[in-house]
CSV table of C-alpha atoms in Angstrom, one decimal:
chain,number,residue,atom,x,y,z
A,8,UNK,CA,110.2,-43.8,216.0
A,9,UNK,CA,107.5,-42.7,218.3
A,10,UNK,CA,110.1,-40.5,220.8
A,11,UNK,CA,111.6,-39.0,217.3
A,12,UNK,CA,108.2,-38.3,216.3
A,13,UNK,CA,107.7,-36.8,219.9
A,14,UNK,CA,110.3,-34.6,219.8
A,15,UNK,CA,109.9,-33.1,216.3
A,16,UNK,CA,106.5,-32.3,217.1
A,17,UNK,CA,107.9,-30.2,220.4
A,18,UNK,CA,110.4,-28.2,218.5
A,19,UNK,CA,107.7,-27.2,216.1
A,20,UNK,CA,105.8,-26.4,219.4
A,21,UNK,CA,103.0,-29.3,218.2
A,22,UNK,CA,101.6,-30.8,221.3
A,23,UNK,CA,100.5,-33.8,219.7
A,24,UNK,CA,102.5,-36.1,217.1
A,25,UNK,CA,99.1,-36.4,215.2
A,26,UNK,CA,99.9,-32.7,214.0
A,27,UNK,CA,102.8,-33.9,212.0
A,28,UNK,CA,101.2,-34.9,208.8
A,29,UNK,CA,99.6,-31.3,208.6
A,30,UNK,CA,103.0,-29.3,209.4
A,31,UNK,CA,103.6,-28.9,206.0
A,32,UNK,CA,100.5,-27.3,205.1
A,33,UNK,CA,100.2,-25.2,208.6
A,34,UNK,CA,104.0,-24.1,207.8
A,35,UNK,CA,104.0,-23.6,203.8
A,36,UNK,CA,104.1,-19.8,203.8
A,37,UNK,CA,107.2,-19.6,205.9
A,38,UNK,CA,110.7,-20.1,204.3
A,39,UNK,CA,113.1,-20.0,207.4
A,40,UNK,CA,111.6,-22.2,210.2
A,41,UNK,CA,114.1,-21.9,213.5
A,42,UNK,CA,117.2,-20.0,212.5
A,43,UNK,CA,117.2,-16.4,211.2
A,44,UNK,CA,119.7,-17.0,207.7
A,45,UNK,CA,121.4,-13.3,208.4
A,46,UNK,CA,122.0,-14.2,212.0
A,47,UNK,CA,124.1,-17.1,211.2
A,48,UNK,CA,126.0,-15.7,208.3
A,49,UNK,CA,127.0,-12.4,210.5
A,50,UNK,CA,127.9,-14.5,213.4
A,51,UNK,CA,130.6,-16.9,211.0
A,52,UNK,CA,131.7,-14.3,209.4
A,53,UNK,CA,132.5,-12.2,212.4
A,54,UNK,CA,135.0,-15.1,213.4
A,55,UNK,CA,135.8,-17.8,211.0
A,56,UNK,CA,137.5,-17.0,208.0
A,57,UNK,CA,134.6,-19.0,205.8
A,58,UNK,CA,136.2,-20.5,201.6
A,59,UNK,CA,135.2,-22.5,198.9
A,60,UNK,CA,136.8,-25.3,201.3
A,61,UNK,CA,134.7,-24.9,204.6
A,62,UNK,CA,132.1,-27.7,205.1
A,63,UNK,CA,129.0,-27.3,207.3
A,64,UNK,CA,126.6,-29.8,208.4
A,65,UNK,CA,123.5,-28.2,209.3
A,66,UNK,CA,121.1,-30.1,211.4
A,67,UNK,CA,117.1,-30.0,211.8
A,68,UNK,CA,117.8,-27.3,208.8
A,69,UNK,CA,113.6,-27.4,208.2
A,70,UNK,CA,113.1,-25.7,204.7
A,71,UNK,CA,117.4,-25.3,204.3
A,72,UNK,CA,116.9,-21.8,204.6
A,73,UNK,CA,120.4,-21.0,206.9
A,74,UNK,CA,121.6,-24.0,204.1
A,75,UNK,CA,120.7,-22.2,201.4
A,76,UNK,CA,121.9,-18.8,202.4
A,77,UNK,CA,125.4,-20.3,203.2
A,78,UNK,CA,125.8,-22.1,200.7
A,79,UNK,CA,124.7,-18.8,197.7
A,80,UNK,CA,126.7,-16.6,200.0
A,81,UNK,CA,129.8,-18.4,200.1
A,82,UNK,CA,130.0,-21.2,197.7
A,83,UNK,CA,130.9,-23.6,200.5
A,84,UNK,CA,129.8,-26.9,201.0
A,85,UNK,CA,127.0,-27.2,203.3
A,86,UNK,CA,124.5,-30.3,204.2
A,87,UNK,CA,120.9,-29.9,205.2
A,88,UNK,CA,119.6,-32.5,207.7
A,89,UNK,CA,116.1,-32.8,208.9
A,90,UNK,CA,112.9,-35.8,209.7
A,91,UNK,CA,110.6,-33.9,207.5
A,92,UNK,CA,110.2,-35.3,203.9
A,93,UNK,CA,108.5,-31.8,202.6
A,94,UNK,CA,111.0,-29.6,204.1
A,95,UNK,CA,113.5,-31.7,202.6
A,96,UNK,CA,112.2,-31.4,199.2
A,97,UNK,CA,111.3,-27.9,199.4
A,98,UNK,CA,115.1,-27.5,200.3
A,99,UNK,CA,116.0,-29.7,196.9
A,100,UNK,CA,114.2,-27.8,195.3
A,101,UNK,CA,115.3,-24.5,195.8
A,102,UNK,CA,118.9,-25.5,195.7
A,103,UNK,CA,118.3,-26.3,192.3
A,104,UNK,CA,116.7,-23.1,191.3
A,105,UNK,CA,119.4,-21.3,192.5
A,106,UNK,CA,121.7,-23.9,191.1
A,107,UNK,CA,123.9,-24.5,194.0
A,108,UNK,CA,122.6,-28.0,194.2
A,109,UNK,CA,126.2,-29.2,193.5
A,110,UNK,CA,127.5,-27.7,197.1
A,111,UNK,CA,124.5,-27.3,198.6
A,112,UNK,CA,122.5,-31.2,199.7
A,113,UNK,CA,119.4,-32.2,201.8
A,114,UNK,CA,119.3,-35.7,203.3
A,115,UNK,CA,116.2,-36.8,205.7
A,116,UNK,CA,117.4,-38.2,208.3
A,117,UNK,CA,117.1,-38.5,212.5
A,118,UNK,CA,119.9,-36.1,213.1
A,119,UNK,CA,120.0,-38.1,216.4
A,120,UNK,CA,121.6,-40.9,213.8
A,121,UNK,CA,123.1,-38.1,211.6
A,122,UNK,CA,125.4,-37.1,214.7
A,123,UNK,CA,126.4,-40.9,215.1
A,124,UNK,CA,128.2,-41.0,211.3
A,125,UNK,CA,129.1,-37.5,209.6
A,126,UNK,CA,132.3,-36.2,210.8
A,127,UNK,CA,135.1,-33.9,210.3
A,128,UNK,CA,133.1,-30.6,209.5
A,129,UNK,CA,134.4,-27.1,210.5
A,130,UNK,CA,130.8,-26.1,211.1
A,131,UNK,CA,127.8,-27.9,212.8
A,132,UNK,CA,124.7,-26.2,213.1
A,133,UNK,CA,121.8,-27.0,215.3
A,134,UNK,CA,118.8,-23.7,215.0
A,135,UNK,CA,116.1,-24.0,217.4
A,136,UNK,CA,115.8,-27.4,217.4
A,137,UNK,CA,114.8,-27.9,221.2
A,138,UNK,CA,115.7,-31.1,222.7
A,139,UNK,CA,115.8,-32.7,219.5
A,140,UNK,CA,119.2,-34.4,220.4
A,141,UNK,CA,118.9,-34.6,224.4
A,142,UNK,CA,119.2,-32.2,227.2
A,143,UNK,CA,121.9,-29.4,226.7
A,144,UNK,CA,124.8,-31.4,228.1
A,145,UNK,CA,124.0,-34.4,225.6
A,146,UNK,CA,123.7,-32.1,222.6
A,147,UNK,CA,127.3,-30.6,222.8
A,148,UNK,CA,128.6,-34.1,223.1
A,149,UNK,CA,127.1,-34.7,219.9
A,150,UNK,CA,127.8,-32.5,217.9
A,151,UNK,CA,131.2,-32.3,219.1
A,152,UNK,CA,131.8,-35.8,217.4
A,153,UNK,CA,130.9,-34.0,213.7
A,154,UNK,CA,133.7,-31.4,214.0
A,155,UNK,CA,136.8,-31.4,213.5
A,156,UNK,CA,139.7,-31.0,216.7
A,157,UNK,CA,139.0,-26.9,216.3
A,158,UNK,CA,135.3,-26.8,214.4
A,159,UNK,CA,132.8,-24.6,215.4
A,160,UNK,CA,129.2,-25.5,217.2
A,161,UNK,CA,126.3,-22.7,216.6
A,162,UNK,CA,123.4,-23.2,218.8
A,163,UNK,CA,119.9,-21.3,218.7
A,164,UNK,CA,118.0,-21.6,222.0
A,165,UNK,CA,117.2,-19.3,224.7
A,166,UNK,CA,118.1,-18.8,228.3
A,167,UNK,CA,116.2,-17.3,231.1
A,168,UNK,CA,117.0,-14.9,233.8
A,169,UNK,CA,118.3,-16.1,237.5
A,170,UNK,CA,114.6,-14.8,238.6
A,171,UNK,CA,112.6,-16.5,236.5
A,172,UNK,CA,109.5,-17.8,237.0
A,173,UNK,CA,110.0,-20.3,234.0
A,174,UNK,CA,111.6,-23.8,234.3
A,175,UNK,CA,114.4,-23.7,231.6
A,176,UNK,CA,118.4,-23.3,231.6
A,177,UNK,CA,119.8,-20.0,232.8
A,178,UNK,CA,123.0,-18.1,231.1
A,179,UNK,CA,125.4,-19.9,234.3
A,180,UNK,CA,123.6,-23.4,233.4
A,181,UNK,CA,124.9,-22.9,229.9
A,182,UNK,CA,128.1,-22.2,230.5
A,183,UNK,CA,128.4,-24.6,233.0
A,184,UNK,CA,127.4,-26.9,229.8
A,185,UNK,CA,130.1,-24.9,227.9
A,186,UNK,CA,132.7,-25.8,230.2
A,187,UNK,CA,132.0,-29.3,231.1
A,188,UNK,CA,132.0,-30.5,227.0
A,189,UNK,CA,135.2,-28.5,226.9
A,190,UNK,CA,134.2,-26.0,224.5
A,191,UNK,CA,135.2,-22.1,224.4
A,192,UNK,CA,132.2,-19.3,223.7
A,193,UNK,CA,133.3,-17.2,221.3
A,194,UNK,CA,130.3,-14.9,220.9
A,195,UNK,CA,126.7,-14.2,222.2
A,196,UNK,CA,124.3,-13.3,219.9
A,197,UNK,CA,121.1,-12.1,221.3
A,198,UNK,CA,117.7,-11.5,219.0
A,199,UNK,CA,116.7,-8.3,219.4
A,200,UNK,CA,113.2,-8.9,221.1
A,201,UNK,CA,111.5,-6.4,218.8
A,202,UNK,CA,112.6,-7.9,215.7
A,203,UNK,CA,111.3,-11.0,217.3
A,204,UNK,CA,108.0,-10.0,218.3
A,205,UNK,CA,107.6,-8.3,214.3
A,206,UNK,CA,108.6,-12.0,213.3
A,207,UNK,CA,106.6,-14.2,215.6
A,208,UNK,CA,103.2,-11.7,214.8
A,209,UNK,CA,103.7,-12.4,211.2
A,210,UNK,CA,104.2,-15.9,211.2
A,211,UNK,CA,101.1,-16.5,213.6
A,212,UNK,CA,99.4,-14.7,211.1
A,213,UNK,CA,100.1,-17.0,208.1
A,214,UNK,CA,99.9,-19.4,210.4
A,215,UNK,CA,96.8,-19.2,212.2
A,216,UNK,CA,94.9,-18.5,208.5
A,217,UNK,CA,96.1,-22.2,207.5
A,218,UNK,CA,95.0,-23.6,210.4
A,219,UNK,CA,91.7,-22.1,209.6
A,220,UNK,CA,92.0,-23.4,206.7
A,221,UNK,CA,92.6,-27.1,207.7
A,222,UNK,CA,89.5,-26.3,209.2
A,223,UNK,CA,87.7,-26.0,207.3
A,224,UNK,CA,89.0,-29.2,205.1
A,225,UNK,CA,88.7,-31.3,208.2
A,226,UNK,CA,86.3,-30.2,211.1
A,227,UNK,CA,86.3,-33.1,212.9
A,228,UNK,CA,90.4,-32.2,213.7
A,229,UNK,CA,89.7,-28.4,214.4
A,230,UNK,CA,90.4,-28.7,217.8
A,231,UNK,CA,94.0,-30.2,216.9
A,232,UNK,CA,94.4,-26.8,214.8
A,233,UNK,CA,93.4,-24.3,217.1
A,234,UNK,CA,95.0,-26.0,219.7
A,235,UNK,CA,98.6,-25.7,217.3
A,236,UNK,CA,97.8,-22.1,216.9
A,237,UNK,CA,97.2,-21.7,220.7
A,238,UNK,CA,100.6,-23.4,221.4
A,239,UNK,CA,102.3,-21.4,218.5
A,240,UNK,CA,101.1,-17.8,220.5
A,241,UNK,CA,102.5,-19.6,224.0
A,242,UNK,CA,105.5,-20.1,222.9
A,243,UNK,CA,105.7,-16.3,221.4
A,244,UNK,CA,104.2,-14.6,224.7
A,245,UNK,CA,107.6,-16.9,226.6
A,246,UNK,CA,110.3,-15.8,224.3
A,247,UNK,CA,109.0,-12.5,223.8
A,248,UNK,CA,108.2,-12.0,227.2
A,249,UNK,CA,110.0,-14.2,229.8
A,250,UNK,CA,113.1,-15.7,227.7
A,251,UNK,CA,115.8,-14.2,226.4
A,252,UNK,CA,116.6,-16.1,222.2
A,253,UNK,CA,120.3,-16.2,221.7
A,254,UNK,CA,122.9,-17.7,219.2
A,255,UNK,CA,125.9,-19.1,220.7
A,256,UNK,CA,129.2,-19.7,218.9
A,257,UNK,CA,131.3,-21.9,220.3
A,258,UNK,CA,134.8,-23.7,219.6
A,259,UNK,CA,135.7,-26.8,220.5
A,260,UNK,CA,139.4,-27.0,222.2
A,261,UNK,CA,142.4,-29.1,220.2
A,262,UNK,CA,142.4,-31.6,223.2
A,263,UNK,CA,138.8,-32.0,223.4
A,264,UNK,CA,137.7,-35.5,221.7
């Protein structure tokens, strides 16, 4: 429970696990968490002729905002995973709002045991989600068992540039990962760093305001707080500054298992 813990609290970018409880309340102003909703939606639709009849498990989905968006767009079937009760049930209930509820399910779960039983969908999603479900090689591997012979894998990370100063994957260490799972890449979607930087400001905004909040309500944690908010702005100087964000689609071959 404790490495789960662990590594939900990295792909927030929460150094310490004794943040979690106060995720919800740091995070409450911001609907999509990891995965830009348009992003996703442009990239199927650019490649995979998406009915009523496609199915899409959608894993560490946060509030179900890519969920969500799928599911209203298209009026497939799509299922929101994630460790986080409140996301969960923020999910729930704006499926039911928007009455897609019927098509459109949350379940809280370890998607590290998710991976283990759903299968057969054309779609697997994993947005941002870090090393939620191992290093890169033992991601693919997973989620390959969830697909179908020729489903589709979308992954939101980042790669970095055969200079970099930064320890993380380049583009050749990916597709070496590619390759070795046997999976094609069909396209390359990379987030305009602009756009990025517009996003990551306003979130660190709302962000940084509820931290001062919690605060305020707890001063004997402040330092936990301000240290969330210092690691939030880290992370945004790296991928603003030193990473590249990018949306892979992949395919996995007929003979592939």
């Amino acid at each position: 429970m404790f490495d789960i813990e662990e590594k939900l609290a990295r792909s927030l970018t929460a150094e310490s696990t004794n943040l979690i409880p106060y995720l919800p309340y740091l995070l409450q102003d911001l609907w999509e968490l990891g995965s830009m909703a348009t992003e996703i939606s442009d990239i199927i639709t650019g490649h995979i002729n998406i009915s009523e009849k496609t199915s899409i498990l959608d894993l560490a989905c946060g509030k179900g905002a890519v969920s969500i968006h799928l599911a209203k767009s298209f009026g497939c079937n799509v299922k929101g995973i994630d460790f986080m009760q409140d996301f969960i049930d923020c999910g729930k209930q704006k499926s039911r709002e928007l009455l897609i509820d019927d098509i459109c399910t949350f379940e809280i779960d370890d998607i590290n045991e998710t991976v283990k039983k759903e299968r057969n969908y054309d779609i697997v999603i994993l947005g941002a989600a870090g090393d939620v479900l191992g290093l890169p090689d033992e991601t693919i591997t997973k989620l390959k068992y969830t697909i179908k012979s020729d489903g589709y894998i979308i992954i939101d990370d980042a790669f970095v540039p055969v200079d970099s100063k930064i320890e993380y994957y380049t583009k050749d260490d990916w597709i070496k990962f590619f390759k070795k799972n046997d999976v094609k890449l069909i396209e390359e979607k990379i987030f305009d760093k602009e756009e990025l930087a517009k996003i990551n400001q306003y979130n660190q905004e709302k962000i940084t305001n509820r931290a001062n909040e919690l605060s305020c309500m707890y001063p004997e944690k402040a330092e936990l707080f301000e240290g969330y908010v210092k690691s939030q702005q880290d992370e945004c100087n790296i991928l603003e500054e030193g990473m590249i964000a990018v949306t892979w689609l992949l395919q996995k071959n007929n003979s592939s298992s």
